[in-house]
Amino acid sequence: MKRVNVFGRQSSILNLRSRIREYRLDTNLNHRINLSYPGISRREMLCRSANGFGGLALAAMLADKLDASATNPLAQRPPHYAAKAKSVIFLFMDGGPSQMDTFDPKPRLAKEAGQTIPFETPTTVFNISNKIFPSPFQFKKHGQSGADVSDLFPHVATCVDDLVIIRSMVADHSEHTAANYFMHSGSGFQGRPSMGAWVTYGLGSECDNLPGFVVLESGLIPPGGLDLFGSGFLPASYQGTLFRKGKSPIADLEPREKSSELQIAKLDLLRRLNQGVLEQFGSSRELEATIGNYELAFRMQAEVPDLLDLRGESEATRKLYGLDESETQEFGLQCLLARRLIERSVRFVELLPPARQGIDRWDQHGALENGHRINAKATDKPIAALLKDLKGRGLLESTLVVWGGEFGRTPTAQFPDGGYVKEIGRDHDPFGFTMWLAGGGVKAGTTFGSTDEYGYFAVENKVHVHDLHATILHLLGLDHTKLTYPFSGRNMRLTDVHGRVVKEILA
Amino acid sequence: MCIVVSFLRLLTRRWLQFAWLMLLLWPAQVSANLNAEQIEFFEKEIRPLFVSKCYSCHSAQLPAPMGGLRLDTAEGVVKGGDSGPLIVPGEPEKSLLIKAVSYKDLQLKMPPTGKLTDEEIQRLITWVKMGAPDPRNEVASATAPTSRIDFEKARTFWAFRKIQKPVVPVVEQNSWVSSPIDSFVLAQLQSKGLKPAPPADKHAWLRRVTFDLIGLPPTPREIEAYLADNSALAQDRVVDRLLASPHYGERWARHWLDLVRFAETNGHEFDNDKLDAWRYRDYVIRALNQDVPYDQFVKEHIAGDLLPQKRLSADGTCWESPLATGFLWFGEVLNSATDSVKSRADEVDNQIDVLTKAFLGLTGACSRCHDHKFDPIPTTDYYALAGFLHSTNVSEAILDSPPVANRIAEARTSIGGLNLRIERLMRGELLHQAGLVDAYLLAASEVLAKKPEERERAIFAMASKRGLAGALLSSWAARIEAAQKQPESLFYAYARVLEQIHKGESFETAWTQIRLETSKPAEVPAGGERRDVIFEEFESRGFPNWKAEGQAFGDGPVHRLPPNEPLRDYVGQGVANSFGVSNRMVGSLTSRKFKLPKLFVHVLMGGSREDLKGEKARLRFTVVADGHKSLHLFPKGESGLQWMTLRLTKEIGRQGYFEIVDRSTTGHIVVDQIVLSDSQEPPRTFRPPVAGIQPLVSQQGIQSLEELARTYRQFFQNTLQKNQGVSPIVATLSPTGRLEDLAANQLLPGGRSLSLQASHTAQSEVRKFAWLPDSGSRAGTSQKITLEQITQLQAMREQIERRIPESIFGMIGSDEEPHDVQVHIRGNHKNLGEVAPRRFLQVIAGDKQPPVIEGSGRLQLAEWMVHRENPLTPRVMVNRIWKHHFGQGIVRSVDNFGKTGEPPTHPELLDFLAQKFIDSGWSIKAMHRIMVLSSTYAMSSQADLKAEELDPENKWLHRMPMQRLEGESIRDAILAVSGRLDPKVLGPAIPPHISAYQDGRGKPESGPLDGNGRRSIYIQVRRNFLTPIFLAFDYPLPISAIGRRSVSTVPSQALMLMNNEFVVQQAEAWAHRSLEVETDPERGVRNMFLTAFGRPAQDQEVQETLEFLQAQAQRHAKLQPALSEVQLKERVWADVAHVLFNSAEFVYIR
């Protein structure tokens, strides 16, 4: 049989096939079994399929494994230099939590409550007052590091010695959609690759059965839509996969056949026909890759239910994440899933805050006190649990956890207006806000940068969003100036032409 | 004129040179005169500060210091940066340096890493006060103020060179050559020691060329016909057939839509609709099907609205050419930009990006902040192009062709004439009715005194007793009751008095109270203390502040209503009224642009009610802020006008305008006043109805209800006497608000209505009257004749109305405030430099271009796009066509012909084709013919081991590439194969199917799962909700021109074909259809293979499939024993169909 050497090496696919079988069995031996179909084990299924439909496809996959050939875009790639972190969990606080109500106390606001702020303020989204609005929350110092945390976050407060709190974040956009795009992709416009896509593009994925970039939705998609997690001009392989709540988190993951047997039989016919085509018309890299795709897709069908099966989690763990309380249950589950995804070597996991009745994300233009309390209650305990759990399992060292919104909020009040705003709130402030990082090579237990005495503008050690991106990439072993992709006649970067690695916050 | 201009320019330049010279000289003089103290201060206090805090960004340490500012030389300090001079010696408060370091300026805060200490700032202030002594005498390397691009040298780069007429190479083995293309390809192959692959089999060729040209698989019948044709012209016939197919335009339009980032919504937060975007899509399909010469096509894109010779649609009903300009606005639109100027600059940037890439293959947008790093496009060229676009805006225009517009105008005139005649005929009746006003008012007051359930009977009795029409009395009663709550109603005074009397007040007390209330001057008039801005009152002649589209609004505000317009209780002066002469009329008014100054806008308006909301509403008043149609008001279908209010929370301070739109053929909108206000409350002016009744209520001596009723009667009688025509006030006599209905109800026995086209509310009222007995007292002979005449005229009018042609709306470009723009230094719109006069790229058109003297200048730009001096346009296009046929372009970077792109693999071939393209009259179809009828195109895609080693990328085309179908073609092919494909061409977009996995703001209602079987190009492109099956297969995001889609292989593709609802649904449909036509299993399998893959099945394939059918049937039966035989059959055949959809062969073209 005449064979075309599609992988650039002198070995025939038939030879590979037997080796693959060994490889498959070996890698699957220790996996816990989960059932996506009643009455058939995952392993059994994979074994059957290895003998059946998957054989030829696996050749392509194994070939990729062996020489990391360019045919698999998700093949692992070495970082530019030794990495501190292997993966990222981005706790995206959609809507923009207020800095002076969370981690950046401003006592001056209380003293000058109701007075006019003594400097010119930039245009905000709403036409708001410039009257000072003090924080309704109490601050205390916590941990050995003595970090300031408001009473919104009693649980995260117990983790401050693991955090780097950046109080001098600066972003470019005052309005949600553009600011969301900016925080995610370094550009205020739609259609650029998201951070998670860049990271997956840069490092590939260590996980064969799940996507490299996963977004856990909990009921709210931030303004800007799914493009926030898109791959932009990068190949589609790097786009974020949205996991919805519930049993069937990914579109088209669940087979429509009434039993696995039916599907496997169909896939077996498919394999025979595909093989016939290769024999009849010759092979090609494209055809092989397409056929190989079915193997990964089939494995994903099995892996995702396994991921979601929490039967193996202890009672203590469930309690830790707050799965037993109605307010924390939702985000607790997301945080627990995040840990499970990290355990499975998923590269980049993003979490979105849960939808809550009567409030609009962290976007409290009105009724700030109530809204922030509700949001904090929903997320505080689960986030602390995630940090502790990761630490306990030795995963925090290699996982970078990032917390923050697309911007902060103004120290000035947005008063009730008889329309949208019923009680006092705050407008958007991208000029100086707070984010924190934990794990993965950051200098834990520090607070970095500062805003002015009112908390409006960052003044000291400003960290621009581009700098944050550069730093995240750096911790993953990627040089932000070298992680490029040619598009539109130039080499595009996550950090555009900007960005500085904030060395001061590295361990 | 020209002389003056150049003289001025010369003068300016001279002056600049002088100033430049002065600046260079100045520091030398200063430093010469420094004393020791000054030098010491600088060296001790200032220089170290500069070194430690500023040099890292503002010195020769960087190849290009930030902001163009250098602080490491005295000259640099004096010269300042892009933002202008740094220091005004002696005046710290005027010095940019001090402003920057003290963090007082919002934009400029230096150093950006953190504010200097107060002491450090004080040092700098002292230094500036001293006159900024700077003893440094290092000489700054002079940086040329203008671009350093050497255009002469740049023009020698292959892409900018003139198109050469290459000689077709002479090659051996010329039996293979069937087109000049083959000679070029073969010559290259032979020079590399390669030979062309053998020809593909006939099945493969037919499937390839069919998908290639029409995007659908060949049908078994087409395959049969081609196989049977053994003539030398068999391939020509196929190609002719395909190029003549209307599906050709659909297929190639999709390629084009990738280039113009076609999208039908704005994206951003709410993903609002871009109205009429689909008209552009249809324009492209038609243009391609008609093989409109490409140079014309390009010119229409740039200036289709301005071309002296615009194209009309094939049926002659609408303009084609202007539709093309819509491509400029398919970009993302921000829904609440905080900076209008920046958001416009960003929009223009996206337009330049698309325009330069799509037509010229250049990355022009790179020059926004600095001269292009690689290509000869200086920043001034970017802003020269930006000038054209800043002088152009999008408009929602009516594209009626002159004959259609004429027909509408004629209808308008004819109906206007008929209306006058009807009014005249009704005059006698009106006078009669005016004389009965008091009788009806008094009767109504008695009716209203009764309990609601008794009123109907009372009306009967009273009408017959007093010789009144029951229908009219009923309506009078209803109106008087309603008027109690309508201060703007003419009958408010009467109704309120009646209300008080019924509560037990005496007439005298009630009347005094009401008089007091209604005679007060306007409580809070517009303007005045509230500092309202009356934006428009529609009292002037014409619409001087508005751009009118269509003919609904006529030439200006309306002062009298046509007798058939249903709008009761409207009495006033001028209004903008889209009724025209009929609800069928459509049109729009667009205001001038201005900065929205107040938080509220109050609009006094009325009109018909319709269900559609948002920008899709057909009747609306809209606030457009920064290009985003952000807020709307809709008429409520109630009688009269009412104030409606919008809160401009996010819009205030932004660049905006108003639209009054009527796109409904069954309704209309009326706007009387637009007031901008700080107050949430609308201005409480007494409206004209009350103003009209003012003299009446101020009369002394009205002692009783009867007298008040009489006064009303006199008022109507006087008004009628005074007006030659029919005053709108008189329309209030009609029960429906349509003047004509009065005549009809009164004159016809039984109160039958003539109001065939009354509005919803009016119709229901009329129906209510219909059963009421008429007094019959006025049905005399003369009235009968009058009525017959009116009826006749109405019938004539209705006939004309029905023939009013439908107007076509389109999203097109139009000139607006033409002007040149200034260079935005470093792309910053707040930092403006020299003016960049509008002109074409200098590398092509040189620097001696005639200035733009008329309008936006797009017409000149369009001419340059296709000028014979411009080699890019034809090269870029033939390369794009080539790319789609052969998988890769001759220039592989199809959107980038610049230095960072890839050079052509076959430069002579590229030029040969470009020249051929021009010679053929820019015929795209001619290019297809040359390419697909070549032997190169007919090669097999089967790889040869040795050739692969020599040419692994297949750069020299030793074989045809294997090509994966695009997502749209996969979906189309599934539909075609399953038999569900609807071959209908063109038309409004089909809303996309939205699955549970698509989420976010602006989530639309889901369309049908199978898109009604329409081809993928007709599925609406909703920016934030792109169709998953397309996305999975590398559908390009609509952000920029994409001439080459990526081809990725991801598991979601397999999951999609394995498990997606649509795919399974179509597999079932296909199985069902197959079973209908073929019951024999083997023949059935063979048919399916032929349909899916365009080739006969191999015996082994048939064997395996038949075995599967049997085994799978058993599995199904075991699982569901209850399945009937027919059901079982459908299941297993659907399984086969599903497997074939999943086959690699299905999605690849060999």
PDB file of C-alpha atoms in Angstrom, chain A residues 228-417:
ATOM      1  CA  LEU A 228     -14.361  38.619  25.782  1.00  0.00           C
ATOM      2  CA  PHE A 229     -13.173  35.035  25.695  1.00  0.00           C
ATOM      3  CA  GLY A 230     -12.569  34.809  21.978  1.00  0.00           C
ATOM      4  CA  SER A 231      -9.396  33.967  20.129  1.00  0.00           C
ATOM      5  CA  GLY A 232      -9.636  37.042  17.879  1.00  0.00           C
ATOM      6  CA  PHE A 233      -7.151  36.667  15.070  1.00  0.00           C
ATOM      7  CA  LEU A 234      -5.517  33.653  16.729  1.00  0.00           C
ATOM      8  CA  PRO A 235      -6.704  30.274  15.439  1.00  0.00           C
ATOM      9  CA  ALA A 236     -10.017  29.110  16.843  1.00  0.00           C
ATOM     10  CA  SER A 237      -8.231  26.412  18.846  1.00  0.00           C
ATOM     11  CA  TYR A 238      -7.369  28.949  21.513  1.00  0.00           C
ATOM     12  CA  GLN A 239     -10.776  30.385  22.178  1.00  0.00           C
ATOM     13  CA  GLY A 240     -12.274  30.083  25.613  1.00  0.00           C
ATOM     14  CA  THR A 241     -14.847  27.363  26.044  1.00  0.00           C
ATOM     15  CA  LEU A 242     -17.806  28.502  28.054  1.00  0.00           C
ATOM     16  CA  PHE A 243     -19.003  26.028  30.657  1.00  0.00           C
ATOM     17  CA  ARG A 244     -22.564  26.736  31.532  1.00  0.00           C
ATOM     18  CA  LYS A 245     -24.089  25.830  34.832  1.00  0.00           C
ATOM     19  CA  GLY A 246     -25.678  22.457  35.044  1.00  0.00           C
ATOM     20  CA  LYS A 247     -25.176  18.962  33.814  1.00  0.00           C
ATOM     21  CA  SER A 248     -24.430  19.703  30.219  1.00  0.00           C
ATOM     22  CA  PRO A 249     -21.999  22.585  30.284  1.00  0.00           C
ATOM     23  CA  ILE A 250     -20.711  22.549  26.708  1.00  0.00           C
ATOM     24  CA  ALA A 251     -22.738  22.878  23.548  1.00  0.00           C
ATOM     25  CA  ASP A 252     -23.022  19.704  21.499  1.00  0.00           C
ATOM     26  CA  LEU A 253     -21.165  17.658  24.069  1.00  0.00           C
ATOM     27  CA  GLU A 254     -23.954  15.272  24.797  1.00  0.00           C
ATOM     28  CA  PRO A 255     -24.481  12.526  22.264  1.00  0.00           C
ATOM     29  CA  ARG A 256     -27.945  12.411  20.790  1.00  0.00           C
ATOM     30  CA  GLU A 257     -27.892   8.669  20.382  1.00  0.00           C
ATOM     31  CA  LYS A 258     -29.928   6.733  22.888  1.00  0.00           C
ATOM     32  CA  SER A 259     -26.965   4.587  23.893  1.00  0.00           C
ATOM     33  CA  SER A 260     -23.215   4.679  23.572  1.00  0.00           C
ATOM     34  CA  GLU A 261     -23.403   1.500  21.584  1.00  0.00           C
ATOM     35  CA  LEU A 262     -25.314   3.238  18.839  1.00  0.00           C
ATOM     36  CA  GLN A 263     -22.851   6.088  18.699  1.00  0.00           C
ATOM     37  CA  ILE A 264     -19.833   3.826  18.744  1.00  0.00           C
ATOM     38  CA  ALA A 265     -21.281   1.751  15.933  1.00  0.00           C
ATOM     39  CA  LYS A 266     -21.759   4.894  13.875  1.00  0.00           C
ATOM     40  CA  LEU A 267     -18.267   6.087  14.634  1.00  0.00           C
ATOM     41  CA  ASP A 268     -16.965   2.697  13.655  1.00  0.00           C
ATOM     42  CA  LEU A 269     -18.653   2.948  10.256  1.00  0.00           C
ATOM     43  CA  LEU A 270     -17.253   6.454  10.015  1.00  0.00           C
ATOM     44  CA  ARG A 271     -13.762   5.153  10.645  1.00  0.00           C
ATOM     45  CA  ARG A 272     -14.112   2.506   7.945  1.00  0.00           C
ATOM     46  CA  LEU A 273     -15.373   5.017   5.424  1.00  0.00           C
ATOM     47  CA  ASN A 274     -12.665   7.528   6.288  1.00  0.00           C
ATOM     48  CA  GLN A 275     -10.043   4.879   6.014  1.00  0.00           C
ATOM     49  CA  GLY A 276     -11.398   3.876   2.649  1.00  0.00           C
ATOM     50  CA  VAL A 277     -11.117   7.456   1.506  1.00  0.00           C
ATOM     51  CA  LEU A 278      -7.529   7.688   2.639  1.00  0.00           C
ATOM     52  CA  GLU A 279      -6.727   4.511   0.778  1.00  0.00           C
ATOM     53  CA  GLN A 280      -8.604   5.487  -2.308  1.00  0.00           C
ATOM     54  CA  PHE A 281      -7.518   9.093  -2.647  1.00  0.00           C
ATOM     55  CA  GLY A 282      -4.385   9.283  -0.548  1.00  0.00           C
ATOM     56  CA  SER A 283      -3.839  10.781   2.813  1.00  0.00           C
ATOM     57  CA  SER A 284      -3.153  14.339   3.732  1.00  0.00           C
ATOM     58  CA  ARG A 285      -2.330  16.187   6.876  1.00  0.00           C
ATOM     59  CA  GLU A 286      -5.697  17.946   6.779  1.00  0.00           C
ATOM     60  CA  LEU A 287      -7.713  14.775   6.476  1.00  0.00           C
ATOM     61  CA  GLU A 288      -5.746  13.049   9.192  1.00  0.00           C
ATOM     62  CA  ALA A 289      -6.228  15.970  11.557  1.00  0.00           C
ATOM     63  CA  THR A 290      -9.941  16.079  10.881  1.00  0.00           C
ATOM     64  CA  ILE A 291     -10.278  12.396  11.538  1.00  0.00           C
ATOM     65  CA  GLY A 292      -8.151  12.729  14.681  1.00  0.00           C
ATOM     66  CA  ASN A 293     -10.482  15.376  15.935  1.00  0.00           C
ATOM     67  CA  TYR A 294     -13.163  12.788  16.514  1.00  0.00           C
ATOM     68  CA  GLU A 295     -10.985  11.021  19.025  1.00  0.00           C
ATOM     69  CA  LEU A 296     -10.519  14.133  21.167  1.00  0.00           C
ATOM     70  CA  ALA A 297     -14.174  15.032  20.830  1.00  0.00           C
ATOM     71  CA  PHE A 298     -15.136  11.554  21.933  1.00  0.00           C
ATOM     72  CA  ARG A 299     -12.808  11.753  24.934  1.00  0.00           C
ATOM     73  CA  MET A 300     -14.256  15.127  25.903  1.00  0.00           C
ATOM     74  CA  GLN A 301     -17.672  13.552  25.967  1.00  0.00           C
ATOM     75  CA  ALA A 302     -16.430  11.333  28.728  1.00  0.00           C
ATOM     76  CA  GLU A 303     -14.114  13.723  30.529  1.00  0.00           C
ATOM     77  CA  VAL A 304     -16.557  16.510  31.205  1.00  0.00           C
ATOM     78  CA  PRO A 305     -19.063  14.413  33.165  1.00  0.00           C
ATOM     79  CA  ASP A 306     -16.110  13.104  35.150  1.00  0.00           C
ATOM     80  CA  LEU A 307     -15.059  16.669  35.912  1.00  0.00           C
ATOM     81  CA  LEU A 308     -18.508  17.544  37.144  1.00  0.00           C
ATOM     82  CA  ASP A 309     -18.896  14.461  39.301  1.00  0.00           C
ATOM     83  CA  LEU A 310     -18.241  15.734  42.814  1.00  0.00           C
ATOM     84  CA  ARG A 311     -18.902  12.447  44.580  1.00  0.00           C
ATOM     85  CA  GLY A 312     -15.246  12.151  45.438  1.00  0.00           C
ATOM     86  CA  GLU A 313     -15.128  15.477  47.277  1.00  0.00           C
ATOM     87  CA  SER A 314     -15.146  15.295  51.075  1.00  0.00           C
ATOM     88  CA  GLU A 315     -17.736  16.839  53.313  1.00  0.00           C
ATOM     89  CA  ALA A 316     -15.078  19.187  54.676  1.00  0.00           C
ATOM     90  CA  THR A 317     -14.276  20.429  51.208  1.00  0.00           C
ATOM     91  CA  ARG A 318     -17.915  21.013  50.430  1.00  0.00           C
ATOM     92  CA  LYS A 319     -18.319  22.998  53.614  1.00  0.00           C
ATOM     93  CA  LEU A 320     -15.158  24.952  52.972  1.00  0.00           C
ATOM     94  CA  TYR A 321     -16.495  26.169  49.638  1.00  0.00           C
ATOM     95  CA  GLY A 322     -19.864  26.963  51.134  1.00  0.00           C
ATOM     96  CA  LEU A 323     -21.764  24.430  49.068  1.00  0.00           C
ATOM     97  CA  ASP A 324     -24.079  23.973  52.033  1.00  0.00           C
ATOM     98  CA  GLU A 325     -25.217  27.606  52.141  1.00  0.00           C
ATOM     99  CA  SER A 326     -27.613  29.062  49.650  1.00  0.00           C
ATOM    100  CA  GLU A 327     -25.727  32.346  49.262  1.00  0.00           C
ATOM    101  CA  THR A 328     -22.353  30.801  48.549  1.00  0.00           C
ATOM    102  CA  GLN A 329     -23.412  27.595  46.864  1.00  0.00           C
ATOM    103  CA  GLU A 330     -23.319  28.902  43.338  1.00  0.00           C
ATOM    104  CA  PHE A 331     -19.936  30.582  43.305  1.00  0.00           C
ATOM    105  CA  GLY A 332     -18.581  27.907  45.656  1.00  0.00           C
ATOM    106  CA  LEU A 333     -19.294  25.304  43.034  1.00  0.00           C
ATOM    107  CA  GLN A 334     -17.569  27.422  40.398  1.00  0.00           C
ATOM    108  CA  CYS A 335     -14.506  27.767  42.622  1.00  0.00           C
ATOM    109  CA  LEU A 336     -14.429  24.063  43.313  1.00  0.00           C
ATOM    110  CA  LEU A 337     -14.716  23.339  39.594  1.00  0.00           C
ATOM    111  CA  ALA A 338     -11.875  25.768  39.007  1.00  0.00           C
ATOM    112  CA  ARG A 339      -9.695  23.713  41.335  1.00  0.00           C
ATOM    113  CA  ARG A 340     -10.719  20.517  39.586  1.00  0.00           C
ATOM    114  CA  LEU A 341      -9.882  22.039  36.219  1.00  0.00           C
ATOM    115  CA  ILE A 342      -6.490  23.138  37.510  1.00  0.00           C
ATOM    116  CA  GLU A 343      -5.912  19.620  38.795  1.00  0.00           C
ATOM    117  CA  ARG A 344      -6.581  18.417  35.270  1.00  0.00           C
ATOM    118  CA  SER A 345      -3.955  20.855  33.989  1.00  0.00           C
ATOM    119  CA  VAL A 346      -6.307  23.241  32.238  1.00  0.00           C
ATOM    120  CA  ARG A 347      -4.218  26.290  31.449  1.00  0.00           C
ATOM    121  CA  PHE A 348      -6.525  29.228  32.040  1.00  0.00           C
ATOM    122  CA  VAL A 349      -9.763  29.259  34.001  1.00  0.00           C
ATOM    123  CA  GLU A 350     -11.928  32.345  34.247  1.00  0.00           C
ATOM    124  CA  LEU A 351     -14.801  32.729  36.701  1.00  0.00           C
ATOM    125  CA  LEU A 352     -17.689  35.149  36.443  1.00  0.00           C
ATOM    126  CA  PRO A 353     -19.695  36.331  39.438  1.00  0.00           C
ATOM    127  CA  PRO A 354     -23.142  34.849  39.929  1.00  0.00           C
ATOM    128  CA  ALA A 355     -26.307  36.656  38.953  1.00  0.00           C
ATOM    129  CA  ARG A 356     -28.125  38.026  41.974  1.00  0.00           C
ATOM    130  CA  GLN A 357     -31.688  39.183  42.128  1.00  0.00           C
ATOM    131  CA  GLY A 358     -32.124  42.930  42.027  1.00  0.00           C
ATOM    132  CA  ILE A 359     -28.529  43.915  41.463  1.00  0.00           C
ATOM    133  CA  ASP A 360     -26.457  44.308  38.352  1.00  0.00           C
ATOM    134  CA  ARG A 361     -23.054  42.594  38.875  1.00  0.00           C
ATOM    135  CA  TRP A 362     -20.647  44.773  40.873  1.00  0.00           C
ATOM    136  CA  ASP A 363     -21.931  47.765  38.973  1.00  0.00           C
ATOM    137  CA  GLN A 364     -23.465  49.711  41.837  1.00  0.00           C
ATOM    138  CA  HIS A 365     -24.350  53.086  40.414  1.00  0.00           C
ATOM    139  CA  GLY A 366     -26.994  53.032  43.087  1.00  0.00           C
ATOM    140  CA  ALA A 367     -27.463  51.273  46.405  1.00  0.00           C
ATOM    141  CA  LEU A 368     -23.779  50.562  46.668  1.00  0.00           C
ATOM    142  CA  GLU A 369     -23.844  49.305  50.206  1.00  0.00           C
ATOM    143  CA  ASN A 370     -26.482  46.679  49.632  1.00  0.00           C
ATOM    144  CA  GLY A 371     -25.167  45.606  46.245  1.00  0.00           C
ATOM    145  CA  HIS A 372     -21.576  45.242  47.335  1.00  0.00           C
ATOM    146  CA  ARG A 373     -22.657  43.268  50.398  1.00  0.00           C
ATOM    147  CA  ILE A 374     -24.630  40.823  48.276  1.00  0.00           C
ATOM    148  CA  ASN A 375     -21.778  40.341  45.825  1.00  0.00           C
ATOM    149  CA  ALA A 376     -19.200  39.985  48.573  1.00  0.00           C
ATOM    150  CA  LYS A 377     -21.324  37.495  50.433  1.00  0.00           C
ATOM    151  CA  ALA A 378     -21.666  35.363  47.307  1.00  0.00           C
ATOM    152  CA  THR A 379     -17.954  35.281  46.534  1.00  0.00           C
ATOM    153  CA  ASP A 380     -15.916  35.870  49.704  1.00  0.00           C
ATOM    154  CA  LYS A 381     -16.074  32.452  51.286  1.00  0.00           C
ATOM    155  CA  PRO A 382     -15.676  30.478  48.060  1.00  0.00           C
ATOM    156  CA  ILE A 383     -12.664  32.538  47.023  1.00  0.00           C
ATOM    157  CA  ALA A 384     -10.979  32.032  50.394  1.00  0.00           C
ATOM    158  CA  ALA A 385     -11.778  28.330  50.107  1.00  0.00           C
ATOM    159  CA  LEU A 386     -10.212  28.167  46.674  1.00  0.00           C
ATOM    160  CA  LEU A 387      -7.018  29.813  47.924  1.00  0.00           C
ATOM    161  CA  LYS A 388      -6.792  27.530  50.945  1.00  0.00           C
ATOM    162  CA  ASP A 389      -7.660  24.407  49.015  1.00  0.00           C
ATOM    163  CA  LEU A 390      -5.118  25.132  46.304  1.00  0.00           C
ATOM    164  CA  LYS A 391      -2.522  25.830  48.974  1.00  0.00           C
ATOM    165  CA  GLY A 392      -3.365  22.664  50.861  1.00  0.00           C
ATOM    166  CA  ARG A 393      -2.909  20.605  47.722  1.00  0.00           C
ATOM    167  CA  GLY A 394       0.323  22.288  46.814  1.00  0.00           C
ATOM    168  CA  LEU A 395      -1.247  23.803  43.730  1.00  0.00           C
ATOM    169  CA  LEU A 396      -1.129  27.460  44.718  1.00  0.00           C
ATOM    170  CA  GLU A 397       2.586  27.690  43.939  1.00  0.00           C
ATOM    171  CA  SER A 398       1.978  26.829  40.336  1.00  0.00           C
ATOM    172  CA  THR A 399      -1.362  28.600  39.975  1.00  0.00           C
ATOM    173  CA  LEU A 400      -1.698  32.334  39.618  1.00  0.00           C
ATOM    174  CA  VAL A 401      -4.975  33.611  41.020  1.00  0.00           C
ATOM    175  CA  VAL A 402      -6.069  37.065  39.843  1.00  0.00           C
ATOM    176  CA  TRP A 403      -8.988  39.003  41.346  1.00  0.00           C
ATOM    177  CA  GLY A 404     -10.497  42.221  40.069  1.00  0.00           C
ATOM    178  CA  GLY A 405     -12.966  44.044  37.859  1.00  0.00           C
ATOM    179  CA  GLU A 406     -12.613  46.043  34.672  1.00  0.00           C
ATOM    180  CA  PHE A 407     -12.260  49.239  36.711  1.00  0.00           C
ATOM    181  CA  GLY A 408     -13.016  50.653  40.143  1.00  0.00           C
ATOM    182  CA  ARG A 409     -15.540  53.181  41.313  1.00  0.00           C
ATOM    183  CA  THR A 410     -15.501  56.910  42.006  1.00  0.00           C
ATOM    184  CA  PRO A 411     -15.069  58.276  45.532  1.00  0.00           C
ATOM    185  CA  THR A 412     -17.817  60.705  44.580  1.00  0.00           C
ATOM    186  CA  ALA A 413     -21.476  59.914  44.891  1.00  0.00           C
ATOM    187  CA  GLN A 414     -23.986  59.102  42.257  1.00  0.00           C
ATOM    188  CA  PHE A 415     -27.212  60.315  43.823  1.00  0.00           C
ATOM    189  CA  PRO A 416     -30.709  58.994  43.308  1.00  0.00           C
ATOM    190  CA  ASP A 417     -32.030  60.436  40.086  1.00  0.00           C
TER     191      ASP A 417
END
